[in-house]
Amino acid sequence: MRFINSSYEGLKDHQATQLLFLFSLCLLSSINIIEATVQHLKWEIKYEYRSPDCFKKLSITVNGLSPGPTITATQGDTLIIQVTNSLITENTAIHWHGIRQRGTPWSDGTQGITQCPILPGETFTYQFVVDRAGTYMYHAHYEMQRSAGLHGLIRVLVPEGTVEPFSYDEERSIIVNDWWHKSAIEQSTGLLSLNFSWVGEPQSLLINGRGRYNCSLAGTTDVCDMTNTECLPFVLTMVPGKTYRLRIASLASLSALNLEIEGHDMTIVEADGHYVDPVIVKNLNIYSGETYSIIVKADQDPLRNYWIGLNVISRKPGTPTGTSILNYHPNNPLKVPPTLPPTGPLWNDTLYRFNQSKLIKSHPDHIEPPPPTSNRVIILLNTQNKVNGYIRWSINNVSLNLPTTPYLIAIKENLRHVFSKKPALETYKYKTYDIHSVLKNPNTTLGNSIHRLKFNSTVDLILQNANALSPNISETHPWHLHGHDFWVLGYGLGKFDPQINPKNYNLVDPIQKNTVPLHPYGWTALRFQADNPGVWSFHCHLEAHFFIGMGVVLEEGVERLGKLPKSIMGCGQSKSLVRT
Amino acid sequence: MRFINSSYEGLKDHQATQLLFLFSLCLLSSINIIEATVQHLKWEIKYEYRSPDCFKKLSITVNGLSPGPTITATQGDTLIIQVTNSLITENTAIHWHGIRQRGTPWSDGTQGITQCPILPGETFTYQFVVDRAGTYMYHAHYEMQRSAGLHGLIRVLVPEGTVEPFSYDEERSIIVNDWWHKSAIEQSTGLLSLNFSWVGEPQSLLINGRGRYNCSLAGTTDVCDMTNTECLPFVLTMVPGKTYRLRIASLASLSALNLEIEGHDMTIVEADGHYVDPVIVKNLNIYSGETYSIIVKADQDPLRNYWIGLNVISRKPGTPTGTSILNYHPNNPLKVPPTLPPTGPLWNDTLYRFNQSKLIKSHPDHIEPPPPTSNRVIILLNTQNKVNGYIRWSINNVSLNLPTTPYLIAIKENLRHVFSKKPALETYKYKTYDIHSVLKNPNTTLGNSIHRLKFNSTVDLILQNANALSPNISETHPWHLHGHDFWVLGYGLGKFDPQINPKNYNLVDPIQKNTVPLHPYGWTALRFQADNPGVWSFHCHLEAHFFIGMGVVLEEGVERLGKLPKSIMGCGQSKSLVRT
């Protein structure tokens, strides 16, 4: 048992107890020579001026970095992360995306659902176990704050001695995202305006926090400087002949992205922490909230460098290709490749993306088969609507409006008047609904009802896409489930038929994931086990979509939880719990 | 007794009790035909795009307005203001500047001192009595948020039948402030950076929220539009021959300002809610946080309009004159005067400003004489320093750093570890200190100690100015006291001598104020009665100065207060009061 930074000052009682419990476990385990580590991290979250694409604007940094520091841990480790909010007037909350938080639902970091926001000047301690190897991420989970740059990667390694179903010489990590010059607050204000003001396509695509904006397009020259070393391209150096594992995470706010490495095939071997039956692709479609590991071999002409190209797909691109350099050692890292960067697949080739999604299945040696049937089927129609003239996204005709008191506190502490006790709608009128047409009456309502699930029941979630407010537009929505992985039972184009489509579910080797695309005019069928006491969000991972209502909330087994930590409280009706 | 909006839903118990008490008082009073009103206001605070000087940026609005709505009440009225924070990710708190909050210290709205900040989505109810007629203001009191435009005027009228010591036909209100195109968050981030980044002089000066930026200086044309009607000048229309009371408030973030009405003398009759022995001036120096009423007679050539000019003083101006039009009815309101706008006094004529400050004395019929002696003298040296390389402002060599738990809660609830129990320093080494030189060692420390005052004692506060970090620079600091008015016993240039200067205090007819300038290299002597149970800030009213430490905190009689409202809690150590 080794400890990294053994300072536990400031830990709350319940956390100390939990830690003690863990210690005991570790002591017991050490007999079996299992190494369990407690990592204690101290993070400061603040605004700083950065020029990731040569354009200077405020970014949110973690200990000075955006993207923040990569967390590297080993399966079974406990992470204790003391987050100090130095954002001056803005609150924050950080979600550990892909970590299931089994037994620690209050550490999920979803403002309005599992915790009150962390106030400026305050320190909140997240503590949880990373119980499964794989590639994960963290990011702000508070309105549109993620798009200001508060995000990073989590690598959970397999325990020593465990063999993974693929081999490589070295590994590298890549975060991809889209970037705007308008602040998250400016973007949010536009979305909340009656005269809806859309920020438009991103100015840049970033690879590991580096992009390149054409400064001649910026009006004032003092905020854009193409000689700034902050916007030199990211360079991925490989030694000819070696094999690399690339861990890739998309933290995009809006864009579905395609990553291509010029002249190099990619073998997909991991998706959201699960081993994939290896698939070779020319380029990878990656949706916001997804992670993949790919294997790439440095087997091309070693005398030159190659482009890594990042392109927008599924929306008409208004952003230049994001580029990095694949550098063959010992060439000059910044030696420009003699070619043009990959431009990716056609942006509107839905079938291409649909087919790649269907390729991803569980590795034959690592299949955890899904329960053959489910106890409950929830069908979720995705539509764009209007509420009192404001544009909103809705699920089954209700646009989610988070209460000011987090659901977890409200349910556990029996606080009244926090959210509607009427259950959320479980389906829509699929027999008569035309998913290919613009709604004749787009008006709908806000709501905060949730789905309460029987503990340990098996639940199917069917996502159904439809037409948006404009004719012939159906967007791609990457849906992310907190607290669980789901099995991806099937993808379809058109309208899901509950009588027919389940017959073709893949119950043999479906991949497990936590984020999955819903393709234009298509459907996606998922199954999961409601076996993790807590309150969990299931939502579109696009910042601008979840921000204006595109999500649902699931609850299971909250009655099984012990005392909630006081640190998650302080907002809304939880003030009624103050004794004076 | 009349009621405006009698809906009391959502009022907390203690407020209901207070209200009931007030009702009883009113009922009793009604026998004496005194009219006491309860005004119930509902405010929504949000970001909206505005172009006050033709340049489009986010402003913070109150019910859609920046400046916010003017509150008009009558002396003795109770205001119940339900503030809903719709700022998305930012907290807020609103201070009712000049209202002493006798018996309601938790409604003072000073984040970190009297309340936790109001979280997005939450509604906080301020309730207080406006117990003295006069001109006051309200504004955000949370880091530098005020400079985003959250401010407005409070007019408290004398009770019917009361005669004021001046007469006029009509009255008008004027708010003056300075305006930047960078957001409050961008400005704050610059101030908190190790490589201190100063936002520079304001882009515009606004009169009633209207200025005029030269859009040709803006790089991108789409954010600046000189044809936008939002940036048409404010027009003050007068009927020839009539006499006007102008209520003027400065909500400037940084600039000392001078207001001049071309060709019209001004008679100063009220300052910070107190009647002034009438003084005639050509133009008015007004410091951030001050209010004045002036009498202006429309006695000039009625065939033309006149300029109202607003100019920066005491700092080398980098901002054009702010202009409004004094329109003589029935001329065209926008008819441009045939002259040039007033340029005000020389910006660096300290003596001019010093002498005008000394002119302001109490009206002979309204003198409330100060206690002839004081129980305690606190001398406050104002210096600019460095703390670990960061530029800060300090008082007696300590730079104020507000705790995350408000002092009022910490003291009343006996919370430990919130702030240092060591008393704040009461003086500096004035015998040897050279106020005219740059400090040889500018390094100092952060602190959160306070001055605890004996209830009902008389306290002198002596402000002493000094040289800043650059040679030959001593700035003007407008100091504002919460919860009280003070008597202005004297102003001096040079170093205050506690043996000599008090002999020349004005104990006969000093004006009472809540905000007062401290002139370059000068001193200002104040006296007040510590008769208002609560915790009160005394600070420089410049946003950028208070934000980096320029203030002190005073406490008196907290033990006399009843239960604190739960609504002010939720942050920092007040979470320890949550029972679960």
Short mmCIF file of N, CA, C and O in Angstrom, two decimals, chain A residues 47-49 58 88-91 117 119-122 142-143 145 182 185-186 188-189 192 219-220 404 413 547 563-564 566-567 569-572 575-580, chain B residues 47-49 58 88-91 117 119-122 142-143 182 185-186 188-189 192 219-220 404 413 547 563-564 566-567 569-572 574-580:
data_model
loop_
_atom_site.label_atom_id
_atom_site.label_comp_id
_atom_site.label_asym_id
_atom_site.label_seq_id
_atom_site.Cartn_x
_atom_site.Cartn_y
_atom_site.Cartn_z
N TYR A 47 -9.94 31.62 -13.40
CA TYR A 47 -9.85 32.19 -14.74
C TYR A 47 -8.44 32.68 -14.98
O TYR A 47 -7.82 33.29 -14.10
N GLU A 48 -7.92 32.42 -16.16
CA GLU A 48 -6.65 32.97 -16.57
C GLU A 48 -6.72 33.28 -18.06
O GLU A 48 -7.45 32.62 -18.81
N TYR A 49 -5.95 34.27 -18.47
CA TYR A 49 -5.89 34.58 -19.90
C TYR A 49 -5.05 33.53 -20.60
O TYR A 49 -3.94 33.22 -20.18
N LEU A 58 -10.31 34.61 -21.68
CA LEU A 58 -10.29 33.93 -20.39
C LEU A 58 -10.61 32.45 -20.56
O LEU A 58 -11.58 32.09 -21.23
N ILE A 88 -13.77 33.81 -8.46
CA ILE A 88 -14.16 35.18 -8.11
C ILE A 88 -15.66 35.29 -7.81
O ILE A 88 -16.03 35.43 -6.66
N THR A 89 -16.52 35.25 -8.83
CA THR A 89 -17.96 35.38 -8.56
C THR A 89 -18.77 34.18 -9.06
O THR A 89 -19.97 34.13 -8.85
N GLU A 90 -18.09 33.24 -9.72
CA GLU A 90 -18.80 32.10 -10.30
C GLU A 90 -18.62 30.85 -9.46
O GLU A 90 -17.52 30.56 -9.00
N ASN A 91 -19.68 30.09 -9.35
CA ASN A 91 -19.59 28.79 -8.69
C ASN A 91 -19.05 27.76 -9.66
O ASN A 91 -18.88 28.03 -10.85
N PRO A 117 -23.64 23.97 -5.85
CA PRO A 117 -22.39 24.39 -6.48
C PRO A 117 -21.37 24.81 -5.43
O PRO A 117 -21.72 25.17 -4.31
N LEU A 119 -18.98 27.36 -3.97
CA LEU A 119 -18.91 28.83 -4.03
C LEU A 119 -17.47 29.31 -4.16
O LEU A 119 -16.55 28.62 -3.73
N PRO A 120 -17.30 30.50 -4.72
CA PRO A 120 -15.96 31.09 -4.78
C PRO A 120 -15.36 31.17 -3.38
O PRO A 120 -16.04 31.50 -2.41
N GLY A 121 -14.11 30.83 -3.29
CA GLY A 121 -13.40 30.87 -2.00
C GLY A 121 -13.52 29.58 -1.22
O GLY A 121 -12.81 29.38 -0.24
N GLU A 122 -14.43 28.70 -1.66
CA GLU A 122 -14.63 27.47 -0.90
C GLU A 122 -13.86 26.29 -1.50
O GLU A 122 -13.50 26.31 -2.68
N TYR A 142 -21.71 22.42 -14.68
CA TYR A 142 -22.46 23.54 -14.12
C TYR A 142 -22.79 24.49 -15.26
O TYR A 142 -21.93 25.20 -15.76
N GLU A 143 -24.04 24.44 -15.71
CA GLU A 143 -24.48 25.25 -16.84
C GLU A 143 -23.50 25.04 -18.01
O GLU A 143 -23.17 23.90 -18.28
N GLN A 145 -20.33 25.95 -18.21
CA GLN A 145 -18.97 26.27 -17.77
C GLN A 145 -17.90 25.37 -18.38
O GLN A 145 -16.74 25.77 -18.51
N LYS A 182 -16.20 33.78 -27.78
CA LYS A 182 -17.15 34.34 -26.82
C LYS A 182 -17.12 33.51 -25.55
O LYS A 182 -16.98 32.29 -25.60
N ILE A 185 -20.45 32.67 -20.59
CA ILE A 185 -21.56 33.51 -20.10
C ILE A 185 -22.22 34.22 -21.28
O ILE A 185 -23.44 34.32 -21.34
N GLU A 186 -21.41 34.68 -22.21
CA GLU A 186 -21.99 35.32 -23.39
C GLU A 186 -22.81 34.31 -24.19
O GLU A 186 -23.92 34.60 -24.64
N SER A 188 -24.23 31.55 -23.06
CA SER A 188 -25.43 31.19 -22.29
C SER A 188 -26.49 32.27 -22.38
O SER A 188 -27.68 31.98 -22.53
N THR A 189 -26.03 33.52 -22.26
CA THR A 189 -26.99 34.64 -22.31
C THR A 189 -27.73 34.64 -23.64
O THR A 189 -28.94 34.86 -23.68
N LEU A 192 -30.43 32.01 -23.66
CA LEU A 192 -31.55 32.29 -22.76
C LEU A 192 -32.35 33.52 -23.20
O LEU A 192 -33.29 33.91 -22.51
N GLY A 219 -10.70 41.43 -35.45
CA GLY A 219 -10.66 42.87 -35.68
C GLY A 219 -9.46 43.52 -35.02
O GLY A 219 -8.64 44.15 -35.69
N THR A 220 -9.35 43.35 -33.72
CA THR A 220 -8.26 44.01 -33.00
C THR A 220 -7.07 43.07 -32.93
O THR A 220 -7.20 41.91 -32.59
N THR A 404 -33.32 24.43 -7.80
CA THR A 404 -32.17 25.04 -7.12
C THR A 404 -31.67 24.16 -5.98
O THR A 404 -30.54 24.32 -5.53
N GLU A 413 -33.45 13.92 2.17
CA GLU A 413 -33.86 14.69 3.35
C GLU A 413 -35.36 15.01 3.34
O GLU A 413 -35.82 15.82 4.17
N PHE A 547 -28.00 22.57 -21.47
CA PHE A 547 -28.25 23.86 -20.82
C PHE A 547 -29.68 24.33 -21.02
O PHE A 547 -30.26 24.95 -20.14
N LYS A 563 -25.83 8.86 5.72
CA LYS A 563 -25.91 10.32 5.83
C LYS A 563 -25.23 11.01 4.66
O LYS A 563 -24.12 10.64 4.27
N LEU A 564 -25.86 12.02 4.13
CA LEU A 564 -25.21 12.80 3.08
C LEU A 564 -24.19 13.75 3.71
O LEU A 564 -24.40 14.25 4.80
N LYS A 566 -22.42 17.11 4.60
CA LYS A 566 -22.90 18.50 4.67
C LYS A 566 -22.29 19.36 3.57
O LYS A 566 -22.83 20.38 3.19
N SER A 567 -21.12 18.92 3.10
CA SER A 567 -20.41 19.75 2.12
C SER A 567 -21.19 19.93 0.82
O SER A 567 -20.96 20.89 0.10
N MET A 569 -24.29 20.58 0.65
CA MET A 569 -25.48 21.40 0.91
C MET A 569 -25.19 22.90 0.91
O MET A 569 -24.06 23.31 0.70
N GLY A 570 -26.20 23.67 1.21
CA GLY A 570 -26.02 25.12 1.33
C GLY A 570 -26.92 25.93 0.40
O GLY A 570 -27.13 27.11 0.61
N CYS A 571 -27.48 25.26 -0.61
CA CYS A 571 -28.29 25.99 -1.58
C CYS A 571 -29.76 25.64 -1.44
O CYS A 571 -30.12 24.62 -0.87
N GLY A 572 -30.60 26.50 -1.97
CA GLY A 572 -32.03 26.25 -2.07
C GLY A 572 -32.66 25.84 -0.76
O GLY A 572 -32.36 26.39 0.30
N LYS A 575 -31.15 25.00 2.89
CA LYS A 575 -30.96 25.98 3.98
C LYS A 575 -31.94 25.75 5.13
O LYS A 575 -31.70 26.18 6.25
N SER A 576 -33.05 25.09 4.81
CA SER A 576 -34.03 24.83 5.87
C SER A 576 -33.45 23.86 6.89
O SER A 576 -33.98 23.69 7.97
N LEU A 577 -32.36 23.20 6.54
CA LEU A 577 -31.73 22.24 7.46
C LEU A 577 -30.74 22.92 8.41
O LEU A 577 -30.16 22.28 9.26
N VAL A 578 -30.57 24.24 8.22
CA VAL A 578 -29.66 24.96 9.14
C VAL A 578 -30.36 25.12 10.48
O VAL A 578 -31.52 25.50 10.56
N ARG A 579 -29.64 24.77 11.55
CA ARG A 579 -30.17 24.98 12.91
C ARG A 579 -29.49 26.22 13.49
O ARG A 579 -28.27 26.31 13.49
N THR A 580 -30.26 27.17 13.94
CA THR A 580 -29.66 28.35 14.60
C THR A 580 -30.45 28.64 15.87
O THR A 580 -31.57 28.16 16.04
N TYR B 47 -27.95 38.80 -16.85
CA TYR B 47 -27.12 39.39 -17.90
C TYR B 47 -27.97 39.62 -19.13
O TYR B 47 -28.76 38.76 -19.52
N GLU B 48 -27.77 40.77 -19.75
CA GLU B 48 -28.40 41.03 -21.04
C GLU B 48 -27.44 41.86 -21.87
O GLU B 48 -26.62 42.61 -21.35
N TYR B 49 -27.53 41.70 -23.18
CA TYR B 49 -26.71 42.51 -24.06
C TYR B 49 -27.28 43.93 -24.10
O TYR B 49 -28.46 44.13 -24.33
N LEU B 58 -22.24 42.55 -22.41
CA LEU B 58 -23.16 42.09 -21.38
C LEU B 58 -23.22 43.10 -20.23
O LEU B 58 -22.19 43.54 -19.72
N ILE B 88 -27.08 32.86 -14.07
CA ILE B 88 -26.61 31.60 -14.65
C ILE B 88 -25.57 30.91 -13.75
O ILE B 88 -25.88 29.91 -13.13
N THR B 89 -24.34 31.43 -13.68
CA THR B 89 -23.32 30.77 -12.86
C THR B 89 -22.73 31.69 -11.80
O THR B 89 -21.91 31.26 -11.01
N GLU B 90 -23.14 32.95 -11.80
CA GLU B 90 -22.58 33.91 -10.85
C GLU B 90 -23.53 34.18 -9.72
O GLU B 90 -24.74 34.34 -9.92
N ASN B 91 -22.97 34.34 -8.54
CA ASN B 91 -23.77 34.76 -7.39
C ASN B 91 -23.93 36.27 -7.40
O ASN B 91 -23.32 36.97 -8.21
N PRO B 117 -23.46 34.84 -0.50
CA PRO B 117 -23.98 35.35 -1.77
C PRO B 117 -25.26 34.62 -2.17
O PRO B 117 -25.50 33.49 -1.75
N LEU B 119 -27.26 32.54 -4.64
CA LEU B 119 -26.88 31.64 -5.73
C LEU B 119 -27.81 31.80 -6.93
O LEU B 119 -28.96 32.20 -6.78
N PRO B 120 -27.31 31.47 -8.11
CA PRO B 120 -28.16 31.48 -9.30
C PRO B 120 -29.41 30.63 -9.07
O PRO B 120 -29.32 29.54 -8.49
N GLY B 121 -30.54 31.12 -9.47
CA GLY B 121 -31.79 30.39 -9.32
C GLY B 121 -32.48 30.66 -8.00
O GLY B 121 -33.63 30.29 -7.81
N GLU B 122 -31.77 31.30 -7.07
CA GLU B 122 -32.36 31.53 -5.76
C GLU B 122 -32.96 32.93 -5.63
O GLU B 122 -32.59 33.84 -6.36
N TYR B 142 -20.46 42.57 -4.40
CA TYR B 142 -19.88 41.24 -4.52
C TYR B 142 -18.74 41.34 -5.50
O TYR B 142 -18.97 41.46 -6.70
N GLU B 143 -17.52 41.32 -4.98
CA GLU B 143 -16.32 41.48 -5.80
C GLU B 143 -16.50 42.70 -6.71
O GLU B 143 -16.91 43.73 -6.22
N LYS B 182 -14.43 45.76 -21.25
CA LYS B 182 -14.06 44.46 -20.70
C LYS B 182 -15.02 44.14 -19.56
O LYS B 182 -15.44 45.03 -18.81
N ILE B 185 -15.41 40.31 -14.92
CA ILE B 185 -14.58 39.13 -14.68
C ILE B 185 -13.22 39.30 -15.34
O ILE B 185 -12.18 38.95 -14.76
N GLU B 186 -13.20 39.85 -16.53
CA GLU B 186 -11.91 40.12 -17.18
C GLU B 186 -11.09 41.13 -16.37
O GLU B 186 -9.89 40.94 -16.15
N SER B 188 -11.35 41.76 -13.14
CA SER B 188 -10.94 41.14 -11.87
C SER B 188 -9.76 40.21 -12.09
O SER B 188 -8.83 40.18 -11.28
N THR B 189 -9.84 39.42 -13.16
CA THR B 189 -8.77 38.46 -13.43
C THR B 189 -7.44 39.19 -13.61
O THR B 189 -6.41 38.76 -13.11
N LEU B 192 -6.02 40.20 -10.28
CA LEU B 192 -5.56 39.09 -9.45
C LEU B 192 -4.37 38.38 -10.06
O LEU B 192 -3.89 37.39 -9.51
N GLY B 219 -12.36 47.60 -33.06
CA GLY B 219 -11.87 46.83 -34.20
C GLY B 219 -12.99 46.25 -35.02
O GLY B 219 -13.11 46.51 -36.22
N THR B 220 -13.85 45.47 -34.40
CA THR B 220 -14.93 44.82 -35.14
C THR B 220 -16.15 45.72 -35.12
O THR B 220 -16.56 46.22 -34.08
N THR B 404 -14.66 33.29 3.73
CA THR B 404 -15.79 32.74 2.96
C THR B 404 -17.05 32.66 3.80
O THR B 404 -18.15 32.54 3.26
N GLU B 413 -22.95 33.20 15.60
CA GLU B 413 -23.08 31.76 15.81
C GLU B 413 -21.82 31.15 16.42
O GLU B 413 -21.70 29.92 16.49
N PHE B 547 -11.70 45.56 -4.03
CA PHE B 547 -11.52 44.18 -4.49
C PHE B 547 -10.15 43.63 -4.11
O PHE B 547 -10.02 42.43 -3.83
N LYS B 563 -32.31 36.11 16.48
CA LYS B 563 -31.90 35.06 15.54
C LYS B 563 -31.59 35.61 14.16
O LYS B 563 -32.35 36.42 13.63
N LEU B 564 -30.53 35.13 13.58
CA LEU B 564 -30.23 35.52 12.20
C LEU B 564 -31.13 34.75 11.24
O LEU B 564 -31.44 33.58 11.48
N LYS B 566 -32.12 32.39 8.30
CA LYS B 566 -31.42 31.30 7.62
C LYS B 566 -31.04 31.67 6.19
O LYS B 566 -30.11 31.12 5.62
N SER B 567 -31.81 32.59 5.63
CA SER B 567 -31.59 32.93 4.22
C SER B 567 -30.21 33.51 3.96
O SER B 567 -29.72 33.44 2.83
N MET B 569 -27.50 32.36 5.15
CA MET B 569 -26.49 31.30 5.36
C MET B 569 -26.33 30.41 4.12
O MET B 569 -26.95 30.62 3.11
N GLY B 570 -25.48 29.40 4.28
CA GLY B 570 -25.29 28.42 3.21
C GLY B 570 -23.85 28.31 2.75
O GLY B 570 -23.49 27.33 2.11
N CYS B 571 -23.02 29.29 3.07
CA CYS B 571 -21.64 29.26 2.57
C CYS B 571 -20.66 28.99 3.70
O CYS B 571 -20.98 29.16 4.87
N GLY B 572 -19.48 28.59 3.33
CA GLY B 572 -18.36 28.43 4.26
C GLY B 572 -18.73 27.61 5.48
O GLY B 572 -19.39 26.57 5.39
N SER B 574 -20.82 28.16 7.69
CA SER B 574 -22.22 28.11 8.12
C SER B 574 -22.87 26.80 7.70
O SER B 574 -23.96 26.46 8.16
N LYS B 575 -22.19 26.02 6.84
CA LYS B 575 -22.67 24.67 6.52
C LYS B 575 -22.60 23.76 7.74
O LYS B 575 -23.30 22.74 7.81
N SER B 576 -21.73 24.10 8.69
CA SER B 576 -21.63 23.26 9.89
C SER B 576 -22.92 23.36 10.71
O SER B 576 -23.15 22.55 11.61
N LEU B 577 -23.75 24.34 10.39
CA LEU B 577 -25.01 24.50 11.13
C LEU B 577 -26.14 23.66 10.53
O LEU B 577 -27.25 23.66 11.03
N VAL B 578 -25.81 22.96 9.43
CA VAL B 578 -26.84 22.10 8.81
C VAL B 578 -27.03 20.86 9.68
O VAL B 578 -26.06 20.22 10.09
N ARG B 579 -28.27 20.55 9.99
CA ARG B 579 -28.56 19.31 10.74
C ARG B 579 -29.09 18.29 9.75
O ARG B 579 -30.03 18.56 9.00
N THR B 580 -28.47 17.11 9.74
CA THR B 580 -28.99 16.04 8.87
C THR B 580 -29.00 14.73 9.66
O THR B 580 -28.34 14.62 10.68
#
